[in-house]
Amino acid sequence: MVRMVAACGAVGVALVLAGCTSATVDEKPSAYSATMAKPVPADVYPVIEGKRPAASAQMTNEEAAAQEARLTALSSARASGKISEAEYQRRLNELQQLAANHGAETLKQIQN
């Protein structure tokens, strides 16, 4: 048993020492690095490089400012009494319906 342990230990030391030797070898590029060096065709699915386009256009700063001004004017008109409570509720209901249905309608447009 002791001889077996000693023999395994000797073999292990020999393997460790053999792994520490270094030889100069002209390294050729591996198949993986040679493949990665090739240009990637853009017409092959899936394309994972580059920036993907958005599903819909983002609101511009001017559009956001116009929407903010419109909502501020509506709030001011309600506070000052320029529009009736019924008109305010009608507009509020319209916006709530838009919020409730916008996601499904947009998804239908994207899928078609």
mmCIF file of N, CA and C in Angstrom:
data_model
loop_
_atom_site.group_PDB
_atom_site.id
_atom_site.type_symbol
_atom_site.label_atom_id
_atom_site.label_comp_id
_atom_site.label_asym_id
_atom_site.label_seq_id
_atom_site.Cartn_x
_atom_site.Cartn_y
_atom_site.Cartn_z
ATOM 1 N N MET A 1 0.821 -1.182 0.000
ATOM 2 C CA MET A 1 0.000 0.000 0.000
ATOM 3 C C MET A 1 0.870 1.251 0.000
ATOM 4 N N VAL A 2 1.900 1.238 0.809
ATOM 5 C CA VAL A 2 2.800 2.385 0.889
ATOM 6 C C VAL A 2 3.521 2.572 -0.446
ATOM 7 N N ARG A 3 3.876 1.441 -1.070
ATOM 8 C CA ARG A 3 4.544 1.531 -2.368
ATOM 9 C C ARG A 3 3.624 2.148 -3.426
ATOM 10 N N MET A 4 2.345 1.780 -3.364
ATOM 11 C CA MET A 4 1.380 2.312 -4.328
ATOM 12 C C MET A 4 1.217 3.824 -4.145
ATOM 13 N N VAL A 5 1.118 4.284 -2.910
ATOM 14 C CA VAL A 5 0.974 5.708 -2.631
ATOM 15 C C VAL A 5 2.227 6.444 -3.081
ATOM 16 N N ALA A 6 3.398 5.857 -2.813
ATOM 17 C CA ALA A 6 4.654 6.484 -3.216
ATOM 18 C C ALA A 6 4.754 6.546 -4.742
ATOM 19 N N ALA A 7 4.330 5.490 -5.426
ATOM 20 C CA ALA A 7 4.384 5.465 -6.890
ATOM 21 C C ALA A 7 3.429 6.508 -7.480
ATOM 22 N N CYS A 8 2.229 6.626 -6.914
ATOM 23 C CA CYS A 8 1.262 7.634 -7.394
ATOM 24 C C CYS A 8 1.796 9.034 -7.150
ATOM 25 N N GLY A 9 2.429 9.218 -5.986
ATOM 26 C CA GLY A 9 3.009 10.533 -5.690
ATOM 27 C C GLY A 9 4.121 10.878 -6.646
ATOM 28 N N ALA A 10 4.964 9.893 -6.981
ATOM 29 C CA ALA A 10 6.062 10.130 -7.919
ATOM 30 C C ALA A 10 5.528 10.463 -9.307
ATOM 31 N N VAL A 11 4.504 9.755 -9.729
ATOM 32 C CA VAL A 11 3.898 10.022 -11.037
ATOM 33 C C VAL A 11 3.282 11.422 -11.040
ATOM 34 N N GLY A 12 2.640 11.791 -9.949
ATOM 35 C CA GLY A 12 2.032 13.122 -9.861
ATOM 36 C C GLY A 12 3.070 14.218 -9.920
ATOM 37 N N VAL A 13 4.171 14.052 -9.217
ATOM 38 C CA VAL A 13 5.251 15.046 -9.252
ATOM 39 C C VAL A 13 5.834 15.133 -10.642
ATOM 40 N N ALA A 14 6.019 13.983 -11.297
ATOM 41 C CA ALA A 14 6.559 13.980 -12.662
ATOM 42 C C ALA A 14 5.623 14.726 -13.617
ATOM 43 N N LEU A 15 4.322 14.535 -13.459
ATOM 44 C CA LEU A 15 3.362 15.235 -14.325
ATOM 45 C C LEU A 15 3.374 16.732 -14.082
ATOM 46 N N VAL A 16 3.481 17.127 -12.818
ATOM 47 C CA VAL A 16 3.534 18.546 -12.502
ATOM 48 C C VAL A 16 4.788 19.169 -13.086
ATOM 49 N N LEU A 17 5.912 18.509 -12.934
ATOM 50 C CA LEU A 17 7.164 19.036 -13.480
ATOM 51 C C LEU A 17 7.137 19.060 -15.000
ATOM 52 N N ALA A 18 6.514 18.080 -15.611
ATOM 53 C CA ALA A 18 6.418 18.056 -17.072
ATOM 54 C C ALA A 18 5.542 19.209 -17.569
ATOM 55 N N GLY A 19 4.552 19.569 -16.789
ATOM 56 C CA GLY A 19 3.686 20.678 -17.175
ATOM 57 C C GLY A 19 4.367 22.024 -17.045
ATOM 58 N N CYS A 20 5.427 22.099 -16.263
ATOM 59 C CA CYS A 20 6.123 23.370 -16.052
ATOM 60 C C CYS A 20 7.130 23.675 -17.138
ATOM 61 N N THR A 21 7.475 22.704 -17.950
ATOM 62 C CA THR A 21 8.441 22.974 -19.008
ATOM 63 C C THR A 21 7.774 23.778 -20.096
ATOM 64 N N SER A 22 8.545 24.662 -20.675
ATOM 65 C CA SER A 22 7.989 25.468 -21.755
ATOM 66 C C SER A 22 8.847 25.273 -22.988
ATOM 67 N N ALA A 23 8.210 25.133 -24.083
ATOM 68 C CA ALA A 23 8.910 24.977 -25.348
ATOM 69 C C ALA A 23 8.388 26.042 -26.290
ATOM 70 N N THR A 24 9.259 26.568 -27.098
ATOM 71 C CA THR A 24 8.819 27.569 -28.059
ATOM 72 C C THR A 24 8.272 26.841 -29.269
ATOM 73 N N VAL A 25 7.051 27.094 -29.553
ATOM 74 C CA VAL A 25 6.372 26.454 -30.676
ATOM 75 C C VAL A 25 5.749 27.567 -31.497
ATOM 76 N N ASP A 26 5.882 27.475 -32.789
ATOM 77 C CA ASP A 26 5.209 28.445 -33.656
ATOM 78 C C ASP A 26 3.725 28.164 -33.598
ATOM 79 N N GLU A 27 3.029 29.036 -32.898
ATOM 80 C CA GLU A 27 1.598 28.819 -32.719
ATOM 81 C C GLU A 27 0.835 29.313 -33.929
ATOM 82 N N LYS A 28 0.047 28.440 -34.476
ATOM 83 C CA LYS A 28 -0.835 28.800 -35.573
ATOM 84 C C LYS A 28 -2.177 29.160 -34.972
ATOM 85 N N PRO A 29 -2.911 30.055 -35.597
ATOM 86 C CA PRO A 29 -4.226 30.393 -35.037
ATOM 87 C C PRO A 29 -5.128 29.166 -35.018
ATOM 88 N N SER A 30 -5.877 29.041 -33.963
ATOM 89 C CA SER A 30 -6.811 27.925 -33.863
ATOM 90 C C SER A 30 -7.949 28.115 -34.851
ATOM 91 N N ALA A 31 -8.694 27.062 -35.043
ATOM 92 C CA ALA A 31 -9.841 27.146 -35.949
ATOM 93 C C ALA A 31 -10.836 28.170 -35.439
ATOM 94 N N TYR A 32 -10.969 28.284 -34.120
ATOM 95 C CA TYR A 32 -11.907 29.246 -33.547
ATOM 96 C C TYR A 32 -11.479 30.673 -33.856
ATOM 97 N N SER A 33 -10.203 31.019 -33.600
ATOM 98 C CA SER A 33 -9.772 32.392 -33.830
ATOM 99 C C SER A 33 -9.741 32.713 -35.318
ATOM 100 N N ALA A 34 -9.426 31.732 -36.161
ATOM 101 C CA ALA A 34 -9.452 31.970 -37.596
ATOM 102 C C ALA A 34 -10.872 32.236 -38.071
ATOM 103 N N THR A 35 -11.832 31.545 -37.490
ATOM 104 C CA THR A 35 -13.233 31.769 -37.852
ATOM 105 C C THR A 35 -13.698 33.148 -37.402
ATOM 106 N N MET A 36 -13.295 33.541 -36.218
ATOM 107 C CA MET A 36 -13.728 34.831 -35.685
ATOM 108 C C MET A 36 -13.103 35.998 -36.436
ATOM 109 N N ALA A 37 -11.982 35.767 -37.126
ATOM 110 C CA ALA A 37 -11.319 36.839 -37.853
ATOM 111 C C ALA A 37 -12.018 37.150 -39.169
ATOM 112 N N LYS A 38 -12.868 36.257 -39.633
ATOM 113 C CA LYS A 38 -13.564 36.469 -40.903
ATOM 114 C C LYS A 38 -14.647 37.521 -40.736
ATOM 115 N N PRO A 39 -14.932 38.286 -41.789
ATOM 116 C CA PRO A 39 -16.039 39.245 -41.698
ATOM 117 C C PRO A 39 -17.374 38.510 -41.565
ATOM 118 N N VAL A 40 -18.252 39.081 -40.796
ATOM 119 C CA VAL A 40 -19.552 38.467 -40.546
ATOM 120 C C VAL A 40 -20.562 39.022 -41.546
ATOM 121 N N PRO A 41 -21.220 38.163 -42.322
ATOM 122 C CA PRO A 41 -22.224 38.669 -43.263
ATOM 123 C C PRO A 41 -23.427 39.229 -42.511
ATOM 124 N N ALA A 42 -23.965 40.332 -43.016
ATOM 125 C CA ALA A 42 -25.076 41.009 -42.348
ATOM 126 C C ALA A 42 -26.433 40.418 -42.709
ATOM 127 N N ASP A 43 -26.506 39.605 -43.749
ATOM 128 C CA ASP A 43 -27.802 39.095 -44.181
ATOM 129 C C ASP A 43 -28.119 37.712 -43.609
ATOM 130 N N VAL A 44 -27.408 37.296 -42.582
ATOM 131 C CA VAL A 44 -27.613 35.988 -41.976
ATOM 132 C C VAL A 44 -28.318 36.177 -40.639
ATOM 133 N N TYR A 45 -29.309 35.364 -40.387
ATOM 134 C CA TYR A 45 -30.067 35.437 -39.132
ATOM 135 C C TYR A 45 -29.380 34.599 -38.080
ATOM 136 N N PRO A 46 -29.279 34.974 -36.864
ATOM 137 C CA PRO A 46 -29.596 36.266 -36.269
ATOM 138 C C PRO A 46 -28.408 37.210 -36.334
ATOM 139 N N VAL A 47 -28.708 38.464 -36.469
ATOM 140 C CA VAL A 47 -27.684 39.493 -36.442
ATOM 141 C C VAL A 47 -27.649 40.037 -35.024
ATOM 142 N N ILE A 48 -26.534 39.854 -34.350
ATOM 143 C CA ILE A 48 -26.437 40.292 -32.958
ATOM 144 C C ILE A 48 -25.521 41.504 -32.824
ATOM 145 N N GLU A 49 -24.938 41.943 -33.911
ATOM 146 C CA GLU A 49 -24.063 43.098 -33.863
ATOM 147 C C GLU A 49 -24.871 44.362 -34.165
ATOM 148 N N GLY A 50 -24.409 45.464 -33.669
ATOM 149 C CA GLY A 50 -24.996 46.750 -34.013
ATOM 150 C C GLY A 50 -26.211 47.092 -33.179
ATOM 151 N N LYS A 51 -26.787 48.227 -33.477
ATOM 152 C CA LYS A 51 -27.944 48.745 -32.748
ATOM 153 C C LYS A 51 -29.220 48.326 -33.457
ATOM 154 N N ARG A 52 -30.154 47.795 -32.712
ATOM 155 C CA ARG A 52 -31.422 47.355 -33.270
ATOM 156 C C ARG A 52 -32.388 48.538 -33.323
ATOM 157 N N PRO A 53 -33.190 48.624 -34.361
ATOM 158 C CA PRO A 53 -34.164 49.718 -34.437
ATOM 159 C C PRO A 53 -35.299 49.512 -33.436
ATOM 160 N N ALA A 54 -35.855 50.594 -32.985
ATOM 161 C CA ALA A 54 -36.975 50.534 -32.045
ATOM 162 C C ALA A 54 -38.244 50.126 -32.779
ATOM 163 N N ALA A 55 -39.184 49.561 -32.045
ATOM 164 C CA ALA A 55 -40.448 49.138 -32.642
ATOM 165 C C ALA A 55 -41.274 50.340 -33.068
ATOM 166 N N SER A 56 -41.143 51.430 -32.354
ATOM 167 C CA SER A 56 -41.851 52.655 -32.717
ATOM 168 C C SER A 56 -40.933 53.844 -32.455
ATOM 169 N N ALA A 57 -41.255 54.947 -33.081
ATOM 170 C CA ALA A 57 -40.419 56.144 -32.936
ATOM 171 C C ALA A 57 -40.571 56.737 -31.541
ATOM 172 N N GLN A 58 -39.458 57.217 -31.004
ATOM 173 C CA GLN A 58 -39.485 57.837 -29.689
ATOM 174 C C GLN A 58 -40.003 59.262 -29.809
ATOM 175 N N MET A 59 -40.671 59.716 -28.760
ATOM 176 C CA MET A 59 -41.189 61.070 -28.717
ATOM 177 C C MET A 59 -40.016 62.053 -28.700
ATOM 178 N N THR A 60 -40.094 63.087 -29.528
ATOM 179 C CA THR A 60 -39.039 64.095 -29.549
ATOM 180 C C THR A 60 -39.227 65.064 -28.383
ATOM 181 N N ASN A 61 -38.213 65.860 -28.123
ATOM 182 C CA ASN A 61 -38.306 66.857 -27.054
ATOM 183 C C ASN A 61 -39.392 67.885 -27.349
ATOM 184 N N GLU A 62 -39.546 68.233 -28.610
ATOM 185 C CA GLU A 62 -40.579 69.211 -28.990
ATOM 186 C C GLU A 62 -41.983 68.631 -28.765
ATOM 187 N N GLU A 63 -42.164 67.365 -29.114
ATOM 188 C CA GLU A 63 -43.462 66.720 -28.891
ATOM 189 C C GLU A 63 -43.774 66.613 -27.403
ATOM 190 N N ALA A 64 -42.761 66.310 -26.595
ATOM 191 C CA ALA A 64 -42.965 66.221 -25.150
ATOM 192 C C ALA A 64 -43.326 67.583 -24.573
ATOM 193 N N ALA A 65 -42.658 68.632 -25.046
ATOM 194 C CA ALA A 65 -42.954 69.985 -24.560
ATOM 195 C C ALA A 65 -44.366 70.403 -24.957
ATOM 196 N N ALA A 66 -44.785 70.048 -26.186
ATOM 197 C CA ALA A 66 -46.132 70.386 -26.636
ATOM 198 C C ALA A 66 -47.182 69.643 -25.816
ATOM 199 N N GLN A 67 -46.933 68.370 -25.518
ATOM 200 C CA GLN A 67 -47.871 67.588 -24.714
ATOM 201 C C GLN A 67 -47.955 68.145 -23.298
ATOM 202 N N GLU A 68 -46.806 68.536 -22.742
ATOM 203 C CA GLU A 68 -46.799 69.116 -21.396
ATOM 204 C C GLU A 68 -47.587 70.419 -21.361
ATOM 205 N N ALA A 69 -47.404 71.245 -22.385
ATOM 206 C CA ALA A 69 -48.138 72.512 -22.448
ATOM 207 C C ALA A 69 -49.640 72.262 -22.567
ATOM 208 N N ARG A 70 -50.027 71.272 -23.373
ATOM 209 C CA ARG A 70 -51.442 70.947 -23.547
ATOM 210 C C ARG A 70 -52.065 70.485 -22.234
ATOM 211 N N LEU A 71 -51.373 69.612 -21.507
ATOM 212 C CA LEU A 71 -51.911 69.116 -20.241
ATOM 213 C C LEU A 71 -51.934 70.202 -19.172
ATOM 214 N N THR A 72 -50.928 71.070 -19.176
ATOM 215 C CA THR A 72 -50.908 72.185 -18.220
ATOM 216 C C THR A 72 -52.061 73.140 -18.500
ATOM 217 N N ALA A 73 -52.325 73.404 -19.777
ATOM 218 C CA ALA A 73 -53.436 74.280 -20.137
ATOM 219 C C ALA A 73 -54.770 73.667 -19.726
ATOM 220 N N LEU A 74 -54.921 72.361 -19.889
ATOM 221 C CA LEU A 74 -56.155 71.688 -19.493
ATOM 222 C C LEU A 74 -56.346 71.780 -17.983
ATOM 223 N N SER A 75 -55.267 71.572 -17.240
ATOM 224 C CA SER A 75 -55.346 71.667 -15.785
ATOM 225 C C SER A 75 -55.700 73.081 -15.340
ATOM 226 N N SER A 76 -55.088 74.063 -15.982
ATOM 227 C CA SER A 76 -55.380 75.459 -15.649
ATOM 228 C C SER A 76 -56.818 75.818 -15.986
ATOM 229 N N ALA A 77 -57.312 75.332 -17.118
ATOM 230 C CA ALA A 77 -58.689 75.618 -17.526
ATOM 231 C C ALA A 77 -59.683 75.020 -16.532
ATOM 232 N N ARG A 78 -59.400 73.835 -16.035
ATOM 233 C CA ARG A 78 -60.283 73.215 -15.051
ATOM 234 C C ARG A 78 -60.252 73.985 -13.738
ATOM 235 N N ALA A 79 -59.040 74.357 -13.312
ATOM 236 C CA ALA A 79 -58.908 75.070 -12.040
ATOM 237 C C ALA A 79 -59.590 76.433 -12.075
ATOM 238 N N SER A 80 -59.540 77.092 -13.244
ATOM 239 C CA SER A 80 -60.148 78.425 -13.336
ATOM 240 C C SER A 80 -61.632 78.370 -13.674
ATOM 241 N N GLY A 81 -62.152 77.210 -14.025
ATOM 242 C CA GLY A 81 -63.566 77.082 -14.334
ATOM 243 C C GLY A 81 -63.900 77.360 -15.782
ATOM 244 N N LYS A 82 -62.896 77.446 -16.664
ATOM 245 C CA LYS A 82 -63.149 77.716 -18.081
ATOM 246 C C LYS A 82 -63.821 76.532 -18.775
ATOM 247 N N ILE A 83 -63.580 75.317 -18.288
ATOM 248 C CA ILE A 83 -64.272 74.159 -18.837
ATOM 249 C C ILE A 83 -65.090 73.531 -17.714
ATOM 250 N N SER A 84 -66.174 72.905 -18.121
ATOM 251 C CA SER A 84 -67.059 72.308 -17.120
ATOM 252 C C SER A 84 -66.465 71.000 -16.597
ATOM 253 N N GLU A 85 -67.014 70.558 -15.502
ATOM 254 C CA GLU A 85 -66.578 69.282 -14.928
ATOM 255 C C GLU A 85 -66.904 68.134 -15.894
ATOM 256 N N ALA A 86 -68.024 68.233 -16.601
ATOM 257 C CA ALA A 86 -68.413 67.201 -17.565
ATOM 258 C C ALA A 86 -67.387 67.115 -18.706
ATOM 259 N N GLU A 87 -66.952 68.282 -19.205
ATOM 260 C CA GLU A 87 -65.947 68.293 -20.278
ATOM 261 C C GLU A 87 -64.624 67.721 -19.780
ATOM 262 N N TYR A 88 -64.265 68.082 -18.555
ATOM 263 C CA TYR A 88 -63.036 67.542 -17.976
ATOM 264 C C TYR A 88 -63.129 66.022 -17.845
ATOM 265 N N GLN A 89 -64.248 65.520 -17.367
ATOM 266 C CA GLN A 89 -64.436 64.078 -17.208
ATOM 267 C C GLN A 89 -64.413 63.368 -18.559
ATOM 268 N N ARG A 90 -64.981 64.025 -19.607
ATOM 269 C CA ARG A 90 -64.971 63.442 -20.947
ATOM 270 C C ARG A 90 -63.537 63.293 -21.446
ATOM 271 N N ARG A 91 -62.735 64.339 -21.282
ATOM 272 C CA ARG A 91 -61.339 64.285 -21.715
ATOM 273 C C ARG A 91 -60.537 63.286 -20.884
ATOM 274 N N LEU A 92 -60.809 63.238 -19.588
ATOM 275 C CA LEU A 92 -60.132 62.288 -18.715
ATOM 276 C C LEU A 92 -60.466 60.859 -19.127
ATOM 277 N N ASN A 93 -61.736 60.593 -19.431
ATOM 278 C CA ASN A 93 -62.156 59.261 -19.879
ATOM 279 C C ASN A 93 -61.480 58.895 -21.203
ATOM 280 N N GLU A 94 -61.356 59.867 -22.093
ATOM 281 C CA GLU A 94 -60.695 59.634 -23.375
ATOM 282 C C GLU A 94 -59.232 59.214 -23.164
ATOM 283 N N LEU A 95 -58.543 59.904 -22.269
ATOM 284 C CA LEU A 95 -57.155 59.568 -21.988
ATOM 285 C C LEU A 95 -57.027 58.216 -21.284
ATOM 286 N N GLN A 96 -57.966 57.900 -20.409
ATOM 287 C CA GLN A 96 -57.934 56.604 -19.724
ATOM 288 C C GLN A 96 -58.183 55.457 -20.702
ATOM 289 N N GLN A 97 -59.092 55.665 -21.657
ATOM 290 C CA GLN A 97 -59.339 54.651 -22.680
ATOM 291 C C GLN A 97 -58.100 54.451 -23.556
ATOM 292 N N LEU A 98 -57.431 55.550 -23.879
ATOM 293 C CA LEU A 98 -56.200 55.460 -24.656
ATOM 294 C C LEU A 98 -55.152 54.644 -23.903
ATOM 295 N N ALA A 99 -55.018 54.906 -22.605
ATOM 296 C CA ALA A 99 -54.050 54.168 -21.787
ATOM 297 C C ALA A 99 -54.400 52.689 -21.706
ATOM 298 N N ALA A 100 -55.680 52.369 -21.615
ATOM 299 C CA ALA A 100 -56.107 50.978 -21.473
ATOM 300 C C ALA A 100 -55.930 50.186 -22.761
ATOM 301 N N ASN A 101 -56.146 50.815 -23.916
ATOM 302 C CA ASN A 101 -56.153 50.095 -25.190
ATOM 303 C C ASN A 101 -54.903 50.284 -26.030
ATOM 304 N N HIS A 102 -54.057 51.209 -25.649
ATOM 305 C CA HIS A 102 -52.897 51.537 -26.472
ATOM 306 C C HIS A 102 -51.959 50.348 -26.665
ATOM 307 N N GLY A 103 -51.706 49.594 -25.601
ATOM 308 C CA GLY A 103 -50.779 48.473 -25.697
ATOM 309 C C GLY A 103 -51.242 47.416 -26.672
ATOM 310 N N ALA A 104 -52.510 47.025 -26.613
ATOM 311 C CA ALA A 104 -53.038 45.991 -27.510
ATOM 312 C C ALA A 104 -53.058 46.477 -28.948
ATOM 313 N N GLU A 105 -53.431 47.732 -29.171
ATOM 314 C CA GLU A 105 -53.464 48.281 -30.533
ATOM 315 C C GLU A 105 -52.074 48.373 -31.124
ATOM 316 N N THR A 106 -51.111 48.791 -30.338
ATOM 317 C CA THR A 106 -49.736 48.887 -30.808
ATOM 318 C C THR A 106 -49.182 47.508 -31.125
ATOM 319 N N LEU A 107 -49.489 46.523 -30.300
ATOM 320 C CA LEU A 107 -49.037 45.153 -30.547
ATOM 321 C C LEU A 107 -49.618 44.634 -31.858
ATOM 322 N N LYS A 108 -50.877 44.919 -32.158
ATOM 323 C CA LYS A 108 -51.493 44.501 -33.419
ATOM 324 C C LYS A 108 -50.764 45.136 -34.600
ATOM 325 N N GLN A 109 -50.401 46.425 -34.470
ATOM 326 C CA GLN A 109 -49.683 47.104 -35.551
ATOM 327 C C GLN A 109 -48.303 46.489 -35.765
ATOM 328 N N ILE A 110 -47.628 46.143 -34.683
ATOM 329 C CA ILE A 110 -46.303 45.557 -34.802
ATOM 330 C C ILE A 110 -46.376 44.179 -35.440
ATOM 331 N N GLN A 111 -47.358 43.388 -35.050
ATOM 332 C CA GLN A 111 -47.475 42.026 -35.580
ATOM 333 C C GLN A 111 -47.923 41.997 -37.035
ATOM 334 N N ASN A 112 -48.614 42.995 -37.493
ATOM 335 C CA ASN A 112 -49.081 43.011 -38.891
ATOM 336 C C ASN A 112 -48.114 43.721 -39.738
#
